[in-house]
Amino acid sequence: MSRPVGIEIFYWLDSWHDDQSSVFHKAAEAGFEGVEMSFVAGTDVKVNRIARTASSLGLGVLCSTGLTPSMDISSPDADVRASGIYHLKWCLDQAASLGSPILGGVTYAPWMGFPQGDLAGHRERSAQSLHTVAEHAASVGVDLCLEVLNRFESYMFNTVSDCLAFIETIGHDSVKVELDTFHMNMEEEDLAAAVRQAAGQIGHVQVAANNRRAPQYGHIDWAGFAQALDDVGYDRWVVFETFPNSGVQTGRDTYAWRDLSQDLDADAAGAAAFIREYLA
């Protein structure tokens, strides 16, 4: 089975508001077939420039996003939920225009948002909001993916099993699970078993080592993980994601208190080769 190989483009960027297309050439030079970009900067993202640059380099584009507290689709405030739903629909439209098969990321609540009190109510409102968003996703032909995060970054769900149960409450086929081995390594008893449990419902896969370095460094059982992907017939993208620079916003915001690479370009090329050999 052959799976295309990509990289999350903030790997090379200092700020969430940087021009993401400015480093697409680095992804191509490292041997990746695609780039995962993000709408975390909202409408500041230069979609037309991204499309032109990716096309000129022969790169596929995958899209992700996140929600701020003012766009929290789990909020008790109907206006706040409406703002989040609007943002996700806008992102889906942009993803469709870029040819991305998915809109991934933390699409269900603000990242690092931990409300007090009634968590069940937040989950219920998020699921209701996501059903509305999923109907729009189906209309534009883009799957809405829910990234499963570890317990220190989200309360909504932390295991594939809990994410699948959450998706069942949403009740729409356009909603898929997004796997990330960095988070899975903390929360799953068996990464391969978790993959198999999600058979037919995996929309996107991100990989990094257990220490969030490039996948060639660390102790994850990649052979077992790859076999599980084969067993469930997963043939979509495998994307390397980390934020390695401890001295800049993207690294500090994601708790990289030490540099995770001494040579970004060399490690990226190594990751592309490793993923292609062992996971793609």
mmCIF file of C-alpha atoms in Angstrom:
data_model
loop_
_atom_site.group_PDB
_atom_site.id
_atom_site.type_symbol
_atom_site.label_atom_id
_atom_site.label_comp_id
_atom_site.label_asym_id
_atom_site.label_seq_id
_atom_site.Cartn_x
_atom_site.Cartn_y
_atom_site.Cartn_z
ATOM 1 C CA MET A 1 0.000 0.000 0.000
ATOM 2 C CA SER A 2 1.288 3.465 -0.879
ATOM 3 C CA ARG A 3 0.526 6.520 1.215
ATOM 4 C CA PRO A 4 1.576 10.097 0.298
ATOM 5 C CA VAL A 5 4.023 11.799 2.669
ATOM 6 C CA GLY A 6 3.735 15.384 3.935
ATOM 7 C CA ILE A 7 5.016 17.803 6.564
ATOM 8 C CA GLU A 8 3.262 20.332 8.792
ATOM 9 C CA ILE A 9 4.716 23.572 7.460
ATOM 10 C CA PHE A 10 5.105 25.382 10.811
ATOM 11 C CA TYR A 11 8.123 23.118 11.300
ATOM 12 C CA TRP A 12 10.152 25.895 9.639
ATOM 13 C CA LEU A 13 8.233 28.974 10.835
ATOM 14 C CA ASP A 14 8.660 31.239 13.855
ATOM 15 C CA SER A 15 5.132 32.675 14.143
ATOM 16 C CA TRP A 16 1.593 31.432 13.514
ATOM 17 C CA HIS A 17 1.105 34.527 11.343
ATOM 18 C CA ASP A 18 4.127 33.943 9.082
ATOM 19 C CA ASP A 19 3.628 33.478 5.342
ATOM 20 C CA GLN A 20 3.328 29.700 5.230
ATOM 21 C CA SER A 21 4.024 29.524 1.495
ATOM 22 C CA SER A 22 7.463 31.104 2.035
ATOM 23 C CA VAL A 23 8.937 27.746 3.098
ATOM 24 C CA PHE A 24 7.037 25.379 0.808
ATOM 25 C CA HIS A 25 10.224 25.001 -1.236
ATOM 26 C CA LYS A 26 11.935 23.512 1.808
ATOM 27 C CA ALA A 27 9.293 20.785 1.981
ATOM 28 C CA ALA A 28 9.812 19.958 -1.687
ATOM 29 C CA GLU A 29 13.596 19.950 -1.309
ATOM 30 C CA ALA A 30 13.342 17.613 1.691
ATOM 31 C CA GLY A 31 11.403 15.103 -0.386
ATOM 32 C CA PHE A 32 7.828 15.607 0.803
ATOM 33 C CA GLU A 33 4.895 15.300 -1.568
ATOM 34 C CA GLY A 34 2.657 17.687 0.310
ATOM 35 C CA VAL A 35 2.377 20.367 2.971
ATOM 36 C CA GLU A 36 -0.093 20.702 5.809
ATOM 37 C CA MET A 37 -0.953 24.349 6.377
ATOM 38 C CA SER A 38 -3.221 25.983 8.927
ATOM 39 C CA PHE A 39 -5.901 28.618 9.179
ATOM 40 C CA VAL A 40 -5.002 29.459 12.784
ATOM 41 C CA ALA A 41 -4.312 33.005 11.550
ATOM 42 C CA GLY A 42 -7.832 33.175 10.137
ATOM 43 C CA THR A 43 -8.462 35.339 7.106
ATOM 44 C CA ASP A 44 -4.857 36.599 7.231
ATOM 45 C CA VAL A 45 -3.825 33.382 5.481
ATOM 46 C CA LYS A 46 -2.971 34.109 1.841
ATOM 47 C CA VAL A 47 -4.911 31.278 0.210
ATOM 48 C CA ASN A 48 -4.232 32.303 -3.395
ATOM 49 C CA ARG A 49 -0.486 32.549 -2.726
ATOM 50 C CA ILE A 50 -0.535 29.145 -1.058
ATOM 51 C CA ALA A 51 -2.314 27.626 -4.057
ATOM 52 C CA ARG A 52 0.096 29.174 -6.574
ATOM 53 C CA THR A 53 3.227 28.242 -4.650
ATOM 54 C CA ALA A 54 2.141 24.664 -3.950
ATOM 55 C CA SER A 55 1.189 24.169 -7.591
ATOM 56 C CA SER A 56 4.514 25.538 -8.825
ATOM 57 C CA LEU A 57 6.367 23.023 -6.637
ATOM 58 C CA GLY A 58 4.076 20.080 -7.367
ATOM 59 C CA LEU A 59 2.976 19.831 -3.730
ATOM 60 C CA GLY A 60 -0.377 18.689 -2.445
ATOM 61 C CA VAL A 61 -2.032 20.814 0.257
ATOM 62 C CA LEU A 62 -3.717 19.644 3.446
ATOM 63 C CA CYS A 63 -5.580 22.053 5.700
ATOM 64 C CA SER A 64 -6.076 22.345 9.437
ATOM 65 C CA THR A 65 -7.352 24.956 11.854
ATOM 66 C CA GLY A 66 -8.118 25.710 15.472
ATOM 67 C CA LEU A 67 -10.714 27.578 17.518
ATOM 68 C CA THR A 68 -10.153 30.555 19.814
ATOM 69 C CA PRO A 69 -12.274 31.167 22.956
ATOM 70 C CA SER A 70 -14.342 33.653 20.929
ATOM 71 C CA MET A 71 -15.087 30.882 18.411
ATOM 72 C CA ASP A 72 -15.731 28.052 20.869
ATOM 73 C CA ILE A 73 -18.388 25.781 19.351
ATOM 74 C CA SER A 74 -18.841 24.147 22.771
ATOM 75 C CA SER A 75 -19.613 27.450 24.508
ATOM 76 C CA PRO A 76 -22.905 28.019 26.375
ATOM 77 C CA ASP A 77 -23.092 31.330 24.456
ATOM 78 C CA ALA A 78 -24.997 30.851 21.187
ATOM 79 C CA ASP A 79 -23.254 33.797 19.524
ATOM 80 C CA VAL A 80 -19.827 32.371 20.327
ATOM 81 C CA ARG A 81 -20.875 28.985 18.924
ATOM 82 C CA ALA A 82 -22.183 30.663 15.781
ATOM 83 C CA SER A 83 -18.858 32.437 15.305
ATOM 84 C CA GLY A 84 -17.004 29.133 15.546
ATOM 85 C CA ILE A 85 -19.363 27.417 13.128
ATOM 86 C CA TYR A 86 -18.866 30.272 10.667
ATOM 87 C CA HIS A 87 -15.077 29.955 10.991
ATOM 88 C CA LEU A 88 -15.107 26.199 10.387
ATOM 89 C CA LYS A 89 -17.361 26.565 7.349
ATOM 90 C CA TRP A 90 -15.053 29.271 5.963
ATOM 91 C CA CYS A 91 -12.066 26.989 6.500
ATOM 92 C CA LEU A 92 -13.853 24.143 4.738
ATOM 93 C CA ASP A 93 -14.499 26.411 1.762
ATOM 94 C CA GLN A 94 -10.815 27.357 1.604
ATOM 95 C CA ALA A 95 -9.764 23.720 1.986
ATOM 96 C CA ALA A 96 -11.997 22.766 -0.926
ATOM 97 C CA SER A 97 -10.516 25.546 -3.075
ATOM 98 C CA LEU A 98 -7.007 24.252 -2.296
ATOM 99 C CA GLY A 99 -7.898 20.670 -3.133
ATOM 100 C CA SER A 100 -7.394 19.457 0.431
ATOM 101 C CA PRO A 101 -9.313 16.254 1.203
ATOM 102 C CA ILE A 102 -9.564 17.232 4.865
ATOM 103 C CA LEU A 103 -9.889 20.007 7.393
ATOM 104 C CA GLY A 104 -8.056 18.705 10.427
ATOM 105 C CA GLY A 105 -6.760 19.983 13.724
ATOM 106 C CA VAL A 106 -8.508 20.890 16.958
ATOM 107 C CA THR A 107 -11.852 21.524 15.302
ATOM 108 C CA TYR A 108 -14.114 20.795 18.264
ATOM 109 C CA ALA A 109 -13.051 23.226 21.062
ATOM 110 C CA PRO A 110 -10.258 25.717 21.779
ATOM 111 C CA TRP A 111 -6.839 24.101 22.177
ATOM 112 C CA MET A 112 -5.744 24.176 25.838
ATOM 113 C CA GLY A 113 -9.232 25.264 26.883
ATOM 114 C CA PHE A 114 -10.272 23.652 30.167
ATOM 115 C CA PRO A 115 -13.693 24.922 31.311
ATOM 116 C CA GLN A 116 -14.808 24.534 34.885
ATOM 117 C CA GLY A 117 -17.900 22.590 35.810
ATOM 118 C CA ASP A 118 -20.129 20.849 33.299
ATOM 119 C CA LEU A 119 -17.805 19.176 30.778
ATOM 120 C CA ALA A 120 -20.628 16.973 29.479
ATOM 121 C CA GLY A 121 -22.536 20.068 28.399
ATOM 122 C CA HIS A 122 -19.535 21.341 26.467
ATOM 123 C CA ARG A 123 -19.200 17.998 24.705
ATOM 124 C CA GLU A 124 -22.881 17.948 23.792
ATOM 125 C CA ARG A 125 -22.828 21.483 22.378
ATOM 126 C CA SER A 126 -19.654 20.726 20.421
ATOM 127 C CA ALA A 127 -21.221 17.623 18.890
ATOM 128 C CA GLN A 128 -24.364 19.542 17.922
ATOM 129 C CA SER A 129 -22.289 22.304 16.344
ATOM 130 C CA LEU A 130 -20.137 19.804 14.485
ATOM 131 C CA HIS A 131 -23.183 18.140 12.955
ATOM 132 C CA THR A 132 -24.054 21.473 11.338
ATOM 133 C CA VAL A 133 -20.448 21.927 10.189
ATOM 134 C CA ALA A 134 -20.313 18.359 8.869
ATOM 135 C CA GLU A 135 -23.303 18.996 6.616
ATOM 136 C CA HIS A 136 -21.333 21.839 5.037
ATOM 137 C CA ALA A 137 -18.241 19.624 4.828
ATOM 138 C CA ALA A 138 -20.228 17.072 2.846
ATOM 139 C CA SER A 139 -21.480 19.776 0.476
ATOM 140 C CA VAL A 140 -17.927 20.863 -0.419
ATOM 141 C CA GLY A 141 -16.414 17.360 -0.455
ATOM 142 C CA VAL A 142 -13.999 17.795 2.459
ATOM 143 C CA ASP A 143 -13.807 15.507 5.491
ATOM 144 C CA LEU A 144 -13.833 17.185 8.901
ATOM 145 C CA CYS A 145 -11.178 15.557 11.089
ATOM 146 C CA LEU A 146 -10.959 15.612 14.889
ATOM 147 C CA GLU A 147 -7.403 15.370 16.203
ATOM 148 C CA VAL A 148 -7.119 13.237 19.337
ATOM 149 C CA LEU A 149 -4.967 15.140 21.839
ATOM 150 C CA ASN A 150 -3.368 14.109 25.105
ATOM 151 C CA ARG A 151 -4.919 14.973 28.468
ATOM 152 C CA PHE A 152 -2.675 18.009 28.981
ATOM 153 C CA GLU A 153 -3.996 19.735 25.850
ATOM 154 C CA SER A 154 -7.711 18.864 25.788
ATOM 155 C CA TYR A 155 -10.429 17.405 27.989
ATOM 156 C CA MET A 156 -12.839 16.614 25.145
ATOM 157 C CA PHE A 157 -11.431 13.142 24.366
ATOM 158 C CA ASN A 158 -7.938 11.697 24.715
ATOM 159 C CA THR A 159 -8.160 8.231 23.181
ATOM 160 C CA VAL A 160 -9.300 6.922 19.827
ATOM 161 C CA SER A 161 -12.055 4.983 21.579
ATOM 162 C CA ASP A 162 -13.472 8.117 23.206
ATOM 163 C CA CYS A 163 -13.163 10.071 19.946
ATOM 164 C CA LEU A 164 -15.133 7.387 18.112
ATOM 165 C CA ALA A 165 -17.849 7.560 20.760
ATOM 166 C CA PHE A 166 -17.926 11.350 20.371
ATOM 167 C CA ILE A 167 -18.193 11.048 16.588
ATOM 168 C CA GLU A 168 -21.131 8.697 17.035
ATOM 169 C CA THR A 169 -22.987 11.440 18.924
ATOM 170 C CA ILE A 170 -22.300 13.851 16.027
ATOM 171 C CA GLY A 171 -23.970 11.427 13.667
ATOM 172 C CA HIS A 172 -22.433 12.358 10.322
ATOM 173 C CA ASP A 173 -20.252 10.394 7.905
ATOM 174 C CA SER A 174 -18.129 13.425 6.991
ATOM 175 C CA VAL A 175 -16.507 13.468 10.450
ATOM 176 C CA LYS A 176 -13.346 11.376 10.813
ATOM 177 C CA VAL A 177 -10.663 10.606 13.401
ATOM 178 C CA GLU A 178 -7.253 12.259 13.133
ATOM 179 C CA LEU A 179 -4.450 10.196 14.650
ATOM 180 C CA ASP A 180 -1.210 11.698 15.975
ATOM 181 C CA THR A 181 1.406 9.297 17.291
ATOM 182 C CA PHE A 182 2.900 11.857 19.695
ATOM 183 C CA HIS A 183 -0.409 12.059 21.564
ATOM 184 C CA MET A 184 -1.260 8.370 21.105
ATOM 185 C CA ASN A 185 2.031 7.378 22.717
ATOM 186 C CA MET A 186 0.836 9.011 25.947
ATOM 187 C CA GLU A 187 -2.751 7.831 25.984
ATOM 188 C CA GLU A 188 -3.147 4.519 24.150
ATOM 189 C CA GLU A 189 -2.280 1.130 25.631
ATOM 190 C CA ASP A 190 -1.514 -0.188 22.143
ATOM 191 C CA LEU A 191 -1.112 2.145 19.155
ATOM 192 C CA ALA A 192 -1.749 -0.568 16.565
ATOM 193 C CA ALA A 193 -4.900 -1.750 18.358
ATOM 194 C CA ALA A 194 -6.196 1.828 18.448
ATOM 195 C CA VAL A 195 -5.642 2.139 14.693
ATOM 196 C CA ARG A 196 -7.560 -1.077 14.072
ATOM 197 C CA GLN A 197 -10.397 0.084 16.298
ATOM 198 C CA ALA A 198 -10.814 3.132 14.039
ATOM 199 C CA ALA A 199 -10.957 1.099 10.827
ATOM 200 C CA GLY A 200 -12.905 2.954 8.154
ATOM 201 C CA GLN A 201 -13.050 6.159 10.186
ATOM 202 C CA ILE A 202 -9.471 7.479 9.949
ATOM 203 C CA GLY A 203 -9.302 10.704 7.976
ATOM 204 C CA HIS A 204 -5.734 11.796 8.638
ATOM 205 C CA VAL A 205 -2.516 10.598 10.288
ATOM 206 C CA GLN A 206 0.235 12.728 11.793
ATOM 207 C CA VAL A 207 3.475 11.231 13.059
ATOM 208 C CA ALA A 208 6.302 12.227 15.348
ATOM 209 C CA ALA A 209 8.451 10.287 17.777
ATOM 210 C CA ASN A 210 7.368 9.861 21.399
ATOM 211 C CA ASN A 211 9.530 12.891 22.284
ATOM 212 C CA ARG A 212 7.997 14.913 19.420
ATOM 213 C CA ARG A 213 11.200 14.784 17.432
ATOM 214 C CA ALA A 214 11.314 13.470 13.873
ATOM 215 C CA PRO A 215 10.015 9.886 13.695
ATOM 216 C CA GLN A 216 13.492 8.424 13.178
ATOM 217 C CA TYR A 217 14.288 9.369 16.797
ATOM 218 C CA GLY A 218 12.428 7.628 19.622
ATOM 219 C CA HIS A 219 10.915 4.320 20.652
ATOM 220 C CA ILE A 220 7.552 4.004 18.852
ATOM 221 C CA ASP A 221 6.922 0.632 17.201
ATOM 222 C CA TRP A 222 6.613 1.948 13.657
ATOM 223 C CA ALA A 223 6.435 -1.499 12.074
ATOM 224 C CA GLY A 224 3.392 -2.385 14.170
ATOM 225 C CA PHE A 225 1.781 0.992 13.496
ATOM 226 C CA ALA A 226 2.325 0.694 9.736
ATOM 227 C CA GLN A 227 0.963 -2.856 9.696
ATOM 228 C CA ALA A 228 -2.185 -1.639 11.434
ATOM 229 C CA LEU A 229 -2.619 1.122 8.841
ATOM 230 C CA ASP A 230 -2.282 -1.537 6.129
ATOM 231 C CA ASP A 231 -4.738 -3.823 7.898
ATOM 232 C CA VAL A 232 -7.460 -1.144 7.968
ATOM 233 C CA GLY A 233 -6.743 -0.095 4.379
ATOM 234 C CA TYR A 234 -5.636 3.443 5.219
ATOM 235 C CA ASP A 235 -4.274 4.982 2.016
ATOM 236 C CA ARG A 236 -4.386 8.695 2.837
ATOM 237 C CA TRP A 237 -1.641 11.079 3.914
ATOM 238 C CA VAL A 238 1.001 10.515 6.573
ATOM 239 C CA VAL A 239 2.251 13.914 7.772
ATOM 240 C CA PHE A 240 5.232 14.661 9.999
ATOM 241 C CA GLU A 241 4.325 17.292 12.603
ATOM 242 C CA THR A 242 6.464 18.943 15.229
ATOM 243 C CA PHE A 243 7.397 22.452 16.323
ATOM 244 C CA PRO A 244 11.116 22.081 16.994
ATOM 245 C CA ASN A 245 12.496 25.539 17.699
ATOM 246 C CA SER A 246 12.391 26.403 21.407
ATOM 247 C CA GLY A 247 13.345 30.037 20.792
ATOM 248 C CA VAL A 248 10.336 31.105 18.720
ATOM 249 C CA GLN A 249 6.563 31.435 19.181
ATOM 250 C CA THR A 250 5.570 28.166 17.477
ATOM 251 C CA GLY A 251 7.947 26.180 19.665
ATOM 252 C CA ARG A 252 7.246 28.001 22.920
ATOM 253 C CA ASP A 253 3.472 27.788 22.440
ATOM 254 C CA THR A 254 3.744 24.023 22.014
ATOM 255 C CA TYR A 255 6.121 23.577 24.980
ATOM 256 C CA ALA A 256 9.375 22.840 23.179
ATOM 257 C CA TRP A 257 11.604 23.946 26.027
ATOM 258 C CA ARG A 258 14.651 22.502 24.259
ATOM 259 C CA ASP A 259 15.445 22.466 20.563
ATOM 260 C CA LEU A 260 14.158 19.260 18.999
ATOM 261 C CA SER A 261 16.499 19.477 16.020
ATOM 262 C CA GLN A 262 20.029 20.702 15.476
ATOM 263 C CA ASP A 263 19.578 20.775 11.692
ATOM 264 C CA LEU A 264 16.010 21.387 10.543
ATOM 265 C CA ASP A 265 16.562 20.680 6.858
ATOM 266 C CA ALA A 266 18.565 17.498 7.441
ATOM 267 C CA ASP A 267 16.061 16.123 9.960
ATOM 268 C CA ALA A 268 13.170 16.947 7.634
ATOM 269 C CA ALA A 269 14.826 15.063 4.779
ATOM 270 C CA GLY A 270 15.515 12.195 7.162
ATOM 271 C CA ALA A 271 11.891 12.170 8.276
ATOM 272 C CA ALA A 272 10.629 12.083 4.677
ATOM 273 C CA ALA A 273 12.902 9.153 3.874
ATOM 274 C CA PHE A 274 12.000 7.346 7.113
ATOM 275 C CA ILE A 275 8.252 7.739 6.626
ATOM 276 C CA ARG A 276 8.493 6.637 3.012
ATOM 277 C CA GLU A 277 10.467 3.528 3.951
ATOM 278 C CA TYR A 278 8.630 2.460 7.099
ATOM 279 C CA LEU A 279 5.146 4.018 7.048
ATOM 280 C CA ALA A 280 4.125 4.897 3.495
#
